[in-house]
Every structure is written in structure tokens, then in C-alpha cells.
XYZ file of C-alpha atoms in Angstrom:
415
model
C -0.336 -0.124 0.348
C 1.096 3.414 -0.802
C 2.375 5.922 2.260
C -0.076 8.378 1.540
C -2.859 5.650 1.767
C -1.294 3.802 5.043
C -1.058 7.430 6.571
C -4.973 8.020 5.674
C -5.610 4.552 7.053
C -3.863 4.836 10.356
C -5.813 8.588 10.649
C -8.762 7.616 10.031
C -8.755 4.706 13.030
C -7.700 7.993 15.028
C -10.545 10.443 14.657
C -13.250 9.045 12.830
C -14.942 8.825 16.188
C -14.400 12.695 17.715
C -14.644 13.791 14.437
C -17.693 15.616 15.071
C -17.426 17.684 18.320
C -19.929 20.431 18.864
C -19.020 24.023 19.840
C -21.076 26.918 20.613
C -18.602 29.625 20.007
C -19.251 32.178 17.277
C -15.463 32.848 15.378
C -13.982 29.659 14.428
C -10.049 28.778 13.539
C -8.757 27.012 10.583
C -5.676 26.246 9.524
C -5.076 26.159 5.572
C -2.400 23.917 3.999
C -1.992 25.215 -0.099
C 0.106 25.378 -2.624
C -0.849 28.423 -4.213
C 2.157 31.075 -3.416
C 2.911 33.088 -6.956
C 1.342 37.056 -7.100
C -1.980 35.670 -9.131
C -2.424 32.629 -6.440
C -2.262 34.298 -3.429
C -4.349 37.042 -4.624
C -6.682 34.328 -5.581
C -6.874 33.211 -2.320
C -6.572 36.457 -0.295
C -10.744 36.239 -0.905
C -11.664 33.548 0.551
C -9.348 34.461 3.296
C -10.745 38.059 3.908
C -14.656 36.445 3.522
C -13.499 34.328 6.143
C -11.318 36.786 8.558
C -13.937 39.590 8.201
C -16.805 37.972 10.080
C -14.585 37.569 13.497
C -12.590 34.043 12.339
C -9.376 33.486 12.517
C -7.196 31.522 9.885
C -3.464 30.262 10.061
C -1.822 30.234 6.477
C -0.069 27.528 5.545
C 2.114 27.662 2.343
C 3.860 25.177 0.661
C 6.141 25.342 -2.903
C 4.066 22.580 -4.702
C 1.645 18.992 -4.936
C 3.545 17.031 -3.887
C 4.583 19.364 -0.914
C 1.222 19.539 0.308
C 0.484 16.103 -0.500
C 3.129 14.880 1.665
C 2.595 17.105 4.955
C -1.040 16.703 5.290
C -0.673 12.670 5.022
C 1.885 12.993 7.936
C -0.062 15.155 10.127
C -3.118 12.810 9.422
C -1.334 10.123 10.537
C 0.335 11.661 13.849
C -3.568 13.038 14.321
C -2.947 16.530 14.562
C -4.524 17.132 10.001
C -5.066 20.695 9.395
C -9.040 21.696 9.688
C -8.909 22.652 5.927
C -6.850 21.938 2.184
C -6.241 23.021 -1.050
C -6.868 19.490 -2.814
C -7.081 18.693 -6.971
C -10.310 17.259 -7.526
C -8.997 14.439 -9.894
C -9.733 10.929 -10.425
C -7.449 10.349 -7.117
C -9.318 12.418 -4.877
C -11.691 9.913 -4.022
C -8.883 7.735 -2.287
C -9.723 10.256 0.612
C -13.019 9.643 0.994
C -12.420 5.633 0.434
C -9.900 5.234 3.445
C -12.436 7.827 6.071
C -10.223 10.573 6.731
C -12.622 14.183 5.175
C -15.855 15.547 6.077
C -18.300 14.503 4.454
C -20.607 17.634 3.332
C -23.372 16.090 2.147
C -25.579 17.953 4.668
C -23.956 21.013 3.387
C -24.934 20.469 0.281
C -28.149 19.268 0.624
C -29.180 22.298 2.495
C -27.534 24.663 0.230
C -28.892 23.024 -2.801
C -25.040 22.682 -4.234
C -26.603 19.475 -6.465
C -28.663 22.136 -8.772
C -26.829 24.898 -8.460
C -23.224 22.795 -9.826
C -22.831 21.315 -13.096
C -23.229 17.335 -13.308
C -19.368 17.024 -14.079
C -18.811 18.595 -10.804
C -20.852 16.843 -8.549
C -19.694 14.092 -9.540
C -15.657 14.976 -8.786
C -17.090 16.155 -5.438
C -18.680 12.982 -4.768
C -17.932 9.556 -3.244
C -21.163 6.613 -2.951
C -23.291 9.463 -3.536
C -22.175 11.696 -0.719
C -20.247 14.943 -1.118
C -16.676 15.520 0.187
C -15.097 18.348 -1.474
C -15.984 21.964 -1.992
C -15.129 23.270 -5.354
C -13.190 26.413 -5.859
C -13.226 27.262 -8.940
C -12.833 25.065 -12.974
C -9.779 25.748 -14.560
C -9.056 24.573 -18.524
C -5.027 24.319 -19.744
C -5.772 24.290 -23.208
C -5.178 28.349 -24.085
C -2.594 30.160 -26.129
C -2.279 33.310 -25.073
C -0.849 35.925 -27.036
C 1.319 39.304 -26.626
C -1.130 41.886 -27.537
C 2.003 44.230 -28.592
C 3.797 42.227 -30.505
C 0.618 40.580 -32.215
C -0.148 44.046 -33.541
C 3.401 45.538 -34.223
C 3.325 42.233 -36.082
C 0.079 42.764 -37.843
C -0.625 38.711 -36.640
C -3.862 37.218 -35.990
C -4.289 34.933 -33.244
C -3.269 31.324 -34.971
C -6.969 28.740 -35.031
C -4.268 25.878 -35.919
C -0.385 24.824 -35.325
C 1.046 25.584 -38.447
C -1.099 29.013 -38.334
C 1.354 28.566 -34.578
C 4.438 28.019 -36.245
C 4.047 30.868 -39.319
C 3.767 33.956 -35.949
C 6.669 32.362 -34.302
C 8.712 32.358 -36.974
C 7.292 36.232 -37.758
C 7.975 36.927 -34.192
C 11.473 35.022 -33.709
C 11.854 37.243 -36.783
C 11.342 40.061 -34.967
C 13.914 39.559 -32.659
C 11.458 38.378 -29.624
C 11.134 35.144 -27.782
C 8.128 33.511 -29.862
C 7.249 30.838 -27.155
C 7.547 31.349 -23.251
C 8.520 28.278 -21.255
C 10.163 28.586 -17.784
C 11.725 25.370 -16.808
C 9.701 23.541 -14.900
C 9.572 19.887 -16.102
C 5.450 19.748 -16.428
C 5.479 23.197 -18.779
C 6.612 21.121 -21.107
C 4.140 18.102 -20.375
C 0.870 20.336 -20.937
C 2.082 21.683 -24.183
C 2.504 17.965 -25.051
C -1.084 16.383 -24.131
C -2.588 19.992 -26.294
C -0.683 18.199 -28.979
C -1.085 14.611 -28.400
C -5.112 15.161 -28.299
C -4.717 17.138 -31.719
C -2.979 14.838 -33.253
C -4.770 11.136 -32.212
C -7.891 12.595 -31.493
C -10.374 11.812 -28.175
C -10.631 8.145 -28.546
C -6.676 7.771 -28.999
C -6.275 10.118 -26.201
C -8.110 8.405 -23.872
C -6.720 4.793 -24.756
C -2.708 6.581 -24.108
C -4.242 7.565 -20.598
C -5.864 4.434 -20.052
C -2.684 2.298 -20.171
C -2.542 1.054 -23.617
C 0.733 0.779 -25.059
C -0.837 0.051 -28.893
C -1.921 3.539 -28.529
C 1.561 5.185 -27.378
C 2.551 3.091 -30.483
C 0.389 4.259 -32.691
C 2.209 6.461 -35.587
C -0.292 9.375 -34.922
C 1.835 9.477 -31.561
C 5.407 10.392 -33.394
C 3.512 13.091 -34.892
C 2.612 14.701 -31.890
C 6.470 14.169 -30.624
C 7.315 15.542 -34.170
C 4.937 18.235 -33.277
C 6.503 18.891 -30.171
C 10.050 19.096 -30.639
C 8.593 22.174 -33.928
C 7.896 24.441 -30.992
C 10.372 23.187 -28.693
C 12.722 25.499 -31.568
C 10.268 28.618 -30.919
C 11.316 28.199 -26.943
C 14.789 29.933 -25.078
C 17.076 26.656 -24.301
C 17.140 25.060 -20.855
C 19.973 27.592 -19.759
C 17.999 30.535 -20.531
C 14.596 29.874 -18.951
C 16.991 27.976 -15.778
C 14.609 29.426 -12.604
C 11.998 30.755 -14.910
C 8.882 29.948 -13.313
C 5.372 29.626 -15.426
C 4.380 32.809 -14.393
C 7.554 34.259 -15.344
C 7.075 33.332 -18.610
C 3.383 34.933 -18.695
C 4.584 37.800 -17.333
C 6.973 38.197 -20.947
C 3.953 38.300 -22.519
C 2.020 40.920 -20.471
C 4.752 43.257 -21.031
C 5.326 42.563 -24.743
C 8.703 40.720 -24.329
C 7.793 36.810 -26.106
C 5.078 36.668 -28.406
C 3.354 33.322 -27.201
C 2.862 31.317 -23.860
C 0.244 28.048 -24.143
C -0.828 27.612 -20.404
C -3.660 27.000 -18.702
C -5.963 29.651 -17.982
C -4.263 30.280 -13.968
C -1.389 32.509 -16.860
C -4.681 34.559 -17.223
C -4.586 35.637 -13.821
C -1.167 36.093 -13.022
C -1.047 39.079 -16.013
C -4.668 40.420 -14.260
C -2.594 40.351 -11.299
C -0.298 42.395 -12.800
C -3.237 44.704 -14.214
C -2.606 43.482 -17.619
C -6.374 43.461 -19.761
C -7.862 40.650 -21.876
C -8.156 42.441 -25.268
C -5.561 45.062 -24.433
C -2.821 43.504 -23.068
C -3.395 39.803 -24.421
C -5.065 37.982 -26.745
C -6.844 34.402 -25.800
C -7.457 31.399 -27.722
C -7.748 27.657 -27.345
C -5.163 25.796 -28.241
C -5.500 24.393 -32.034
C -7.434 20.964 -32.420
C -7.845 20.948 -28.449
C -11.285 20.010 -26.943
C -11.958 22.182 -23.360
C -14.072 18.783 -22.412
C -10.817 17.285 -22.303
C -9.128 19.640 -19.884
C -10.569 20.725 -17.128
C -8.986 20.956 -13.466
C -11.627 21.574 -10.833
C -9.371 23.360 -7.964
C -11.166 22.855 -4.814
C -10.570 22.111 -0.404
C -10.469 18.634 1.662
C -11.493 18.776 4.930
C -9.704 16.500 7.227
C -11.168 14.637 9.954
C -10.446 16.551 13.342
C -10.197 15.758 17.294
C -10.001 19.652 17.867
C -13.302 21.571 18.977
C -15.313 23.166 17.082
C -13.717 22.299 13.420
C -16.358 20.472 11.916
C -18.596 23.707 12.122
C -15.368 25.730 11.241
C -15.451 23.153 8.127
C -18.762 23.902 7.252
C -18.943 27.234 7.693
C -15.692 27.371 4.865
C -17.259 24.877 2.333
C -20.342 27.102 2.410
C -17.838 30.321 1.681
C -16.132 29.020 -1.229
C -19.645 28.461 -2.562
C -20.710 31.579 -1.869
C -21.737 33.816 -5.421
C -19.616 36.501 -4.867
C -16.811 35.025 -3.717
C -17.267 32.965 -6.991
C -16.662 35.551 -8.779
C -14.346 37.985 -7.545
C -11.946 34.222 -6.954
C -12.382 33.563 -10.784
C -11.190 36.917 -11.240
C -8.184 36.689 -9.858
C -7.477 33.163 -10.197
C -8.697 33.225 -14.043
C -10.636 29.850 -13.575
C -14.494 29.990 -13.955
C -16.715 29.760 -11.357
C -18.442 26.358 -10.529
C -21.606 27.487 -10.260
C -23.924 27.643 -12.904
C -26.008 30.367 -11.972
C -23.426 32.903 -11.868
C -23.623 35.780 -14.953
C -21.027 35.454 -17.413
C -21.332 39.065 -18.030
C -19.238 39.577 -14.323
C -16.443 38.090 -16.209
C -14.174 38.920 -19.213
C -14.097 38.349 -22.492
C -11.494 35.172 -22.577
C -13.683 33.668 -19.502
C -16.887 34.034 -20.910
C -15.257 32.405 -24.001
C -14.644 29.142 -21.413
C -17.877 29.516 -20.251
C -19.626 29.194 -23.512
C -17.228 26.288 -24.567
C -18.396 24.361 -21.179
C -21.642 24.736 -21.905
C -21.400 23.765 -25.325
C -19.162 20.980 -24.698
C -21.695 17.998 -24.907
C -19.627 15.965 -22.399
C -17.088 16.479 -19.773
C -14.240 13.624 -18.762
C -12.079 16.005 -17.141
C -8.203 15.823 -17.137
C -7.359 12.633 -18.730
C -3.206 12.461 -17.642
C -4.194 12.874 -13.602
C -5.855 9.598 -13.646
C -2.405 8.033 -14.296
C -0.180 6.545 -11.622
C 1.245 9.087 -9.808
C 4.772 6.940 -10.624
C 4.242 6.529 -13.993
C 3.284 10.558 -14.593
C 6.736 11.665 -13.258
C 8.764 8.732 -15.865
C 6.578 9.977 -18.633
C 6.837 13.706 -17.538
C 10.777 13.668 -17.167
C 11.270 11.178 -20.327
C 9.139 14.754 -22.213
C 10.843 16.744 -20.609
C 14.295 15.189 -22.108
C 13.380 14.981 -25.675
C 12.043 18.581 -25.826
C 15.344 19.727 -23.965
C 18.524 17.294 -25.848
C 17.962 17.712 -29.869
C 19.578 14.314 -30.260
C 17.027 12.453 -28.843
C 14.838 11.173 -31.715
C 10.994 10.777 -31.874
C 11.333 7.179 -32.149
C 13.656 6.908 -29.179
C 11.190 8.928 -26.904
C 8.253 7.015 -28.222
C 9.951 4.400 -27.026
C 10.342 5.234 -23.200
C 6.786 6.401 -23.353
C 5.913 2.831 -24.842
C 7.527 1.327 -22.215
C 6.768 3.589 -19.300
C 3.109 2.801 -19.601
C 4.008 -1.371 -20.005
C 5.887 -1.048 -16.994
C 3.124 1.046 -15.074
């Protein structure tokens, strides 16, 4: 059994019996573990922090560096009997581990009282539920398949928002010829993989894309996978070498687009949150469109919060109050504006969003099915190896597409 799950099982036995302690205290104290530490992410979290503390409640902030650190710290604290009251959590297929092992609060009573089942899309309800009961409070919907463009550079060169990969490469050539980096990228390997998954969907289509992430080795060896790797190699030629990007974050790359120092960035809509936190505006400082050949139904990620069972007096009531605060309609709009995400509530007036947000909301409503980010269903160790191979391939021209394909196939077959 994985260390995380062992810790969660232990914690379930230690904390479940006393998790529902009552309290008459009108103000609540919570500690919140999260990895929202960039400027825009911190500003977004301020929406909830300010809403919480403005009524006399208390908030202890516990930031960590990344998702892996968050899961390690939360699992250790649960296993040792002092879980945090609130933790940020990605609501993907693996999130069901928490309620399955009985270590997080059941929020079904709150969901019923506040009519979550009526105001949240069915695909969101599915992700926040386990065995037909709600366990998570969703904060927003992220789309990972955006192509952001510098309005300054595109206006200067008379370029239009690319709609195909060939148009993207043609724009990149014009941008480089004008002396700008064509595609901004940070140094984190996952940024390369995000781009590749967009390309992979465009080349393999929905069925082939899903087969890869379900562990189908034959799908990885498909000739269209080789085409996807060739396209990724072409992208790499329009990105600064790793030596020039070392130490640069995705947020740094985003700022390059906002300042008119780089032409494009392929990144999730948290990039828009970063741009807006710096005062940049859609259609004035940056443009937006979807990565060529993608369908948002396959690139949606849901942010949210989980509430570990606790022995601390009054924690259950505080957790319920926190969950309600997250779904408050005013907080939903304010959070989405800062984070770059879309509200999870279906009763939000889209006129409160910018054009990019309205475009994303319209696409969510238009697409008939919603699968979420398939790559998040991969076992963690498989995804880690997958990322390593793709990042090495991207930064090393001596590795052929055929070699990378064979390595990816081996990872899937051994996973």
C-alpha cells in the first residue's frame, strides 16, 4: 500500500470517532494548507481569506512549495493525529482516495441545505462526491488548453490569433524574426508536458488520447503519437534553451507575454490570473484562444478544498462554514477573476467575466460531455517518469522522436 494511503488509513482510525465535536463558539479558527504561492494565486486565496476573517474568524496560513509537498505534509499530519482543518486539493480521479479511506468530512448535509446539486454542473458533482455523498468544496474550473498572445507584439506584426498548429508556427517565425522569443516557457518539466498533451489530443483525437492515459501501449506506439512528438520538437525550436530558462517559473514566462517581451505562451488559465494581477487586460495587453485541435472537455481541472476529520473542538462546524463560504456567489466571481478560472456555479452571470472567461464558459456549456484532465488519472509514479522522458526529449535535440516514443511505451507497459 502507498505511504499516503497507509497514513490515511491510520488517521481514519485515530480521528473518526471524535470528528463531530460540537461548539457554541461563534468565531472559528482554521489552518489552511495550500500551494497557491504565486502573486495571482495568493491574491486569489485572499478572496476566501478576507471573506473568512471579515466576520471575526481566524485563519492560519500554511503555504507549501507544490502539490507533492502538500500531499506529503497533509498525509503526515493526518497520520500523526493533528490534521489541518482545510487543505487545498485537486479534484481529479485520485481525489476519491480521501473519502474512500474515511479521513475527510462528509459535506452532504451542507450540499443538500445549500442546493449544491441544483447549482453545480453534474460533472463537478461527480468529482466532489464519493458513493453519492459530497466530500469536497470546489472553488473553480481551470482549463489547461489556452494559447495566450502578446497584444503588443501581435499588433506590431499584424498577426491574428492562431487557430491551427501551422498558423502557430508561422506566427512564431514572424515573432522570432522580429527579435522576440516566440513561445515563453519556464524551466519546470510539467510545462513541457502540458504542451505535449495539447498536441497529443490534436493528433490522436479523443479516442486515442484517452487510450494512452488508460495504459494502452499500442496507442502510445501509434504513428500519430510519433507525429505528436515531431510537433513537440518543432515547438522546442521556438523556445529559449533550458540554460536561458533555468530558474524561470511559469509565472515569469506569463509576465514576459504581458510585458510584450515574448509572443505566446501555452498554459492553463491560471496564466490569465497572473496577467490580471499585474494590471494587464484581455484584448488590450493580451489575447486568448484555445490551443489548436483541442476540446476543453478533456482539459478541465477542478480546484477545491478537502476537510480532514479532526478531534479539535469546533472544527467540524468551522469546516462546514468554510465550505459554504467557498461557494458563495460573490466569492466565486471574485475568486475566478483573480485566479483566471471559471466559477463552478451555473447561476453566475457571465457578464461579470472578461471575454476570455466568457469564451471558456461558453465552451463548457456547448461541449456535450466532460471528462476532466485524463493525465491526472495516471498513477503518480507513471506520470513522474512520463514527465521526465518528455522534458528530456524537449531539451535535447539528439533524442529522436522514435526513441522518445519507445521510452514512453516502456513507461506505460511497466506502469
